[in-house]
Coordinates of C-alpha atoms and ligand atoms in Angstrom, one line a residue:
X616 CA 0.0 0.0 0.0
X617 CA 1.1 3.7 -0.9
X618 CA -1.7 5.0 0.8
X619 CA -4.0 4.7 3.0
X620 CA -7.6 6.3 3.8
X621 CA -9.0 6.8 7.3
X622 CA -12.8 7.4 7.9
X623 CA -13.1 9.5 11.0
X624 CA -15.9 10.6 13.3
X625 CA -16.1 13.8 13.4
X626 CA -18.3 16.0 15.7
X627 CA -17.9 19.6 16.9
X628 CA -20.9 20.0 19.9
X629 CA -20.1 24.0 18.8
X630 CA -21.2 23.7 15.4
X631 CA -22.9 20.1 14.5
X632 CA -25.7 18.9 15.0
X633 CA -25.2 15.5 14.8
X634 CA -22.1 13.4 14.1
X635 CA -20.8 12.6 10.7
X636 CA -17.5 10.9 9.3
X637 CA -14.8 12.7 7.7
X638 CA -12.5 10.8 5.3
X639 CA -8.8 11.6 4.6
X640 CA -5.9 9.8 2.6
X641 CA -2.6 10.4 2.8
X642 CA 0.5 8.4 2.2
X643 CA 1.5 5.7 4.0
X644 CA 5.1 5.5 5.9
X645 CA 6.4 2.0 7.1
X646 CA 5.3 0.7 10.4
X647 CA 3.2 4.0 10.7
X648 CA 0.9 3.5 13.6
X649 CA -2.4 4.2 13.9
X650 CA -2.0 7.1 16.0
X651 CA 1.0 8.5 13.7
X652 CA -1.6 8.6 10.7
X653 CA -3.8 10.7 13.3
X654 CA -0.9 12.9 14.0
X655 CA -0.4 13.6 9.8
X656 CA -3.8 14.4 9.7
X657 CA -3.9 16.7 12.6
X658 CA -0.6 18.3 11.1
X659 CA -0.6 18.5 7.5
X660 CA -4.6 17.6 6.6
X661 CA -6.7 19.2 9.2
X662 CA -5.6 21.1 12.1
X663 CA -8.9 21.3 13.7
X664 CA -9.0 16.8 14.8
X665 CA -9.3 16.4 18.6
X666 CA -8.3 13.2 20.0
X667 CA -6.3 11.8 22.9
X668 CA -3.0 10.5 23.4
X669 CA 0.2 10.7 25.5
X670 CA 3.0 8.1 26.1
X671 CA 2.8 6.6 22.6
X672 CA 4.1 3.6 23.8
X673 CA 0.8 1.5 25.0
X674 CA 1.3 2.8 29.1
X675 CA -1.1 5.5 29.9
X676 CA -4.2 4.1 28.4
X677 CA -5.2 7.0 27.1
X678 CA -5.7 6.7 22.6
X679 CA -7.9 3.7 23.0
X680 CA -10.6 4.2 20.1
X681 CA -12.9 1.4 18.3
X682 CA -11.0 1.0 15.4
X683 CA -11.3 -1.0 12.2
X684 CA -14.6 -2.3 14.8
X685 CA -12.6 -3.5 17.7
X686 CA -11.2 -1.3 20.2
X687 CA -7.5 -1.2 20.4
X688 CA -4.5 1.4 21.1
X689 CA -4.3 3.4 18.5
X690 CA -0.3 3.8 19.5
X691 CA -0.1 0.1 19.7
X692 CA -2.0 -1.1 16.3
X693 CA 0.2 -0.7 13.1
X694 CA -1.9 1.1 10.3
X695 CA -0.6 -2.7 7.8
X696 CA -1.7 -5.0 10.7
X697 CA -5.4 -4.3 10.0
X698 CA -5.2 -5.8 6.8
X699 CA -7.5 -3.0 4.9
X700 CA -6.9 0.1 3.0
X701 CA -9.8 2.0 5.3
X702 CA -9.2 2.5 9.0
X703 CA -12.1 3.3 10.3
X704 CA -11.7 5.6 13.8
X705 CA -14.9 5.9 15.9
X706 CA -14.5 7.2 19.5
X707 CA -15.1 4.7 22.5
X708 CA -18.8 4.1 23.7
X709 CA -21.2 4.7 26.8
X710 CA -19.4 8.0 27.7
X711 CA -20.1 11.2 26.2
X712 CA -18.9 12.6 22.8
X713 CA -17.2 15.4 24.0
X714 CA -15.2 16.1 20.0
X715 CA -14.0 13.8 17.5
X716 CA -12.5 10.9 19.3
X717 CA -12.5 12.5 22.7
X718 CA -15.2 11.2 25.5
X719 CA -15.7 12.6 29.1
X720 CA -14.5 10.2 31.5
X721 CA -15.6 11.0 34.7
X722 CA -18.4 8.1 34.7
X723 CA -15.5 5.2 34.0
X724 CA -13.6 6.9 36.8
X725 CA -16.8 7.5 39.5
X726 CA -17.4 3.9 38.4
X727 CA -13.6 2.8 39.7
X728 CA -13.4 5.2 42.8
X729 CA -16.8 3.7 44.1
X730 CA -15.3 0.9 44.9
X731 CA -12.7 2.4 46.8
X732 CA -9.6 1.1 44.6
X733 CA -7.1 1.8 47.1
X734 CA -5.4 -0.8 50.4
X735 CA -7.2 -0.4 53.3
X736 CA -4.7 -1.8 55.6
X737 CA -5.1 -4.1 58.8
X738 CA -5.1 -2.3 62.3
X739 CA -2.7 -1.7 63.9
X740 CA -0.8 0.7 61.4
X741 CA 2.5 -1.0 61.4
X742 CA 5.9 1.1 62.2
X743 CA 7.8 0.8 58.9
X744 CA 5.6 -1.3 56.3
X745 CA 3.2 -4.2 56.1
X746 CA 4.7 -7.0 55.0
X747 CA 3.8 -9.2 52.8
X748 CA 5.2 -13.1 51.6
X749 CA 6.7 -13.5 47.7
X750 CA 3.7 -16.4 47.7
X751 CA 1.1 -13.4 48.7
X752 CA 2.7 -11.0 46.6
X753 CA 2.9 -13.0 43.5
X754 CA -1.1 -13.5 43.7
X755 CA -1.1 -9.7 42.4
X756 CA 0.8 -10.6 39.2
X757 CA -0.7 -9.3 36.3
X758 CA -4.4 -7.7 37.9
X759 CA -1.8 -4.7 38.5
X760 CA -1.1 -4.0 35.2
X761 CA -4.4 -2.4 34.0
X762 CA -3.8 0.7 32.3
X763 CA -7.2 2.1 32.5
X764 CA -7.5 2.5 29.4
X765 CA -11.5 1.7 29.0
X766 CA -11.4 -0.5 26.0
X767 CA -13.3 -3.0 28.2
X768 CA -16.0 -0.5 29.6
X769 CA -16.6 0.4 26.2
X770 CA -17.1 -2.7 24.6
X771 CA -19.2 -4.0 27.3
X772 CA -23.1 -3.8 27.1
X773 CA -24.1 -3.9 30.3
X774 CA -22.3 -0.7 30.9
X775 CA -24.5 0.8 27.7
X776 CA -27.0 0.0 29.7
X777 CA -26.5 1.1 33.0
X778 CA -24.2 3.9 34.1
X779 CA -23.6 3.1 37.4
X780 CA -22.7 -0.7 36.4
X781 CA -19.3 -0.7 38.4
X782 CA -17.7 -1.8 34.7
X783 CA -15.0 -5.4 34.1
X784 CA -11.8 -2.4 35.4
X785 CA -13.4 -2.1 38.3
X786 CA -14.1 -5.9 39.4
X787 CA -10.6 -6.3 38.2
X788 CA -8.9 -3.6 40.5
X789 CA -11.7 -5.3 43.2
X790 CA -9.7 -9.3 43.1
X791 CA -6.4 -7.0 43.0
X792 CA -7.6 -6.0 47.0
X793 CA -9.5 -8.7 47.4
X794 CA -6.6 -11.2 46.5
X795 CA -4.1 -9.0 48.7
X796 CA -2.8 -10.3 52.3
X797 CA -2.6 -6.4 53.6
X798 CA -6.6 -5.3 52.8
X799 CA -9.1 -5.8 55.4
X800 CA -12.3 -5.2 53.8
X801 CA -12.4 -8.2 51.9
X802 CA -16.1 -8.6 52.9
X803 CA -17.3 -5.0 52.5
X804 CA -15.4 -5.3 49.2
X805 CA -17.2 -8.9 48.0
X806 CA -21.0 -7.6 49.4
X807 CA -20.4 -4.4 47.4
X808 CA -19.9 -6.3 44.3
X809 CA -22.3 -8.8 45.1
X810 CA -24.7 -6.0 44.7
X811 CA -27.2 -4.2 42.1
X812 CA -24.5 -2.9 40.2
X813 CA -22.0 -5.7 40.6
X814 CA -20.7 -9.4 39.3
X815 CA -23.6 -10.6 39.0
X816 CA -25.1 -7.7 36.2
X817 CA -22.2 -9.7 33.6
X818 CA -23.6 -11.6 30.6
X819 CA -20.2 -13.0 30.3
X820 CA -19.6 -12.5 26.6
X821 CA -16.1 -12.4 27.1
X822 CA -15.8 -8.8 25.2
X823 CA -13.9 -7.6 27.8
X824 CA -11.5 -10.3 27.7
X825 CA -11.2 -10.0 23.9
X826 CA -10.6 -6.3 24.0
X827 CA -7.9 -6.2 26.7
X828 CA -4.5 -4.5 25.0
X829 CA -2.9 -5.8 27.9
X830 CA -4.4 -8.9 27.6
X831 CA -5.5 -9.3 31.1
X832 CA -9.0 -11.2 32.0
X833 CA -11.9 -8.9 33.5
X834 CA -14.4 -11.7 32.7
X835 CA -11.9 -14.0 34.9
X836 CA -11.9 -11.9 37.5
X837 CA -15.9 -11.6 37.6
X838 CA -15.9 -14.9 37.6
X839 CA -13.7 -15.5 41.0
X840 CA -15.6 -12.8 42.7
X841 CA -18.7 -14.0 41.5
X842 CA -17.3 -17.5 42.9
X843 CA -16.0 -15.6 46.8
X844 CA -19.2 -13.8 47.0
X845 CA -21.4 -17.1 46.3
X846 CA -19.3 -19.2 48.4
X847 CA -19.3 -16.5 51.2
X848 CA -22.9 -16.3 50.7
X849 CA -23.3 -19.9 51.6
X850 CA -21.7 -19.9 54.7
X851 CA -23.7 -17.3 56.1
X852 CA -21.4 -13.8 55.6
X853 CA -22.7 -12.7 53.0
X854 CA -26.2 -11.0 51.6
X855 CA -26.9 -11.3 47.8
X856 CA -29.9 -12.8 45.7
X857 CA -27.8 -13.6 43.3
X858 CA -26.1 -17.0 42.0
X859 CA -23.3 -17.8 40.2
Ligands
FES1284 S1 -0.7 7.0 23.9 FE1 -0.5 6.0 25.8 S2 -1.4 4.1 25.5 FE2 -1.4 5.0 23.5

């Protein structure tokens, strides 16, 4: 390929009235990146483009758009990988158009700080640190490396539907406390998610799996809580309707 075309959606809340997709073509440079052909546009094509990025390097999270009809990192997906001589930018879904490609996030994150994604240590405080075992430690492989970048909230429908649906980055930040030797709310943590808006809202389509750039496993994690809450449920601790 010499060139390539994208199809963009475009909207300008100052001036549209609805949203409409813009196309573009320009040529294409080896290994050029999804987010590099943005970049071209915005400089040489059309100066007026919002969208979002920062690291370039597939750590902040923050140029994840549904492209070629999967979300991805735009950084991350090389323009030949797609296989097509459209790509096809839309912004991500269930949050607010705010321009372009750019959505208003505060949702996604009101969603995440509801369920207090942050170690609420044992009592006593101790001196120095609390300590933890390689064994315990190694139990928070890979749940840490979420990057926030809300290519599963997007793609999942039961956060279309409901806004206050706590979202598969938030039940995944959940096992990351749940699963850690130092919190000590694993129960207020398991009967929050074993509520209305929790676990037990997932259709378990696996989108959110599918989507992951890191390729970690939201539906997995939904799963294991889904599994603590029932089993905590049975012995007594726990109050939810819900099965597994
Ligand atoms: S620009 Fe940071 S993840 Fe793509």
């Amino acid at each position: 390929l010499k060139e390539i075309t994208y199809k963009i959606h475009r909207f300008n809340p100052e001036k549209d009235s609805k949203p409409y997709f813009q196309a573009y073509t320009f040529p294409l440079k080896p290994a050029m990146t999804v987010l590099e052909g943005l970049y071209y546009i915005l400089e040489y094509l059309d100066h007026t483009l919002s969208f979002r990025s920062s690291c370039r390097m597939a750590v902040c999270g923050s140029c994840a758009m549904h492209i070629n009809g999967k979300y991805r990192l735009a950084c991350n997906t090389q323009i030949t990988s797609l296989k097509s001589k459209m790509v096809v930018v839309q912004p991500l879904l269930h949050l607010p158009n705010l321009k372009d490609l750019v959505v208003d996030h505060t949702g996604f994150f009101e969603n995440l700080i509801a369920i207090k994604p942050w170690l609420l240590g044992q009592e006593p405080v101790p001196e120095r640190e609390y300590l933890q075992s390689p064994k315990e430690r190694k139990k928070l492989d890979v749940v840490t490396e979420c990057i926030m970048c809300q290519a599963c909230y997007a793609s999942c429908p039961v956060a279309g539907t409901d806004n206050k649906y706590f979202g598969p980055h938030s039940f995944l930040k959940v096992l990351r406390f749940v699963n850690d030797s130092r919190d000590s709310v694993t129960m207020e943590r398991l009967q929050q998610v074993a509520g209305e808006t929790g676990v037990f809202r997932c259709h378990t389509i696996f989108n959110c799996q599918d989507v992951c750039p890191k390729h970690l496993d939201p539906a997995g994690a939904i799963a294991q809580l889904k599994m603590a809450a029932t089993l905590e449920k049975l012995k007594g601790k726990l109050k939810t309707q819900a099965s597994v």
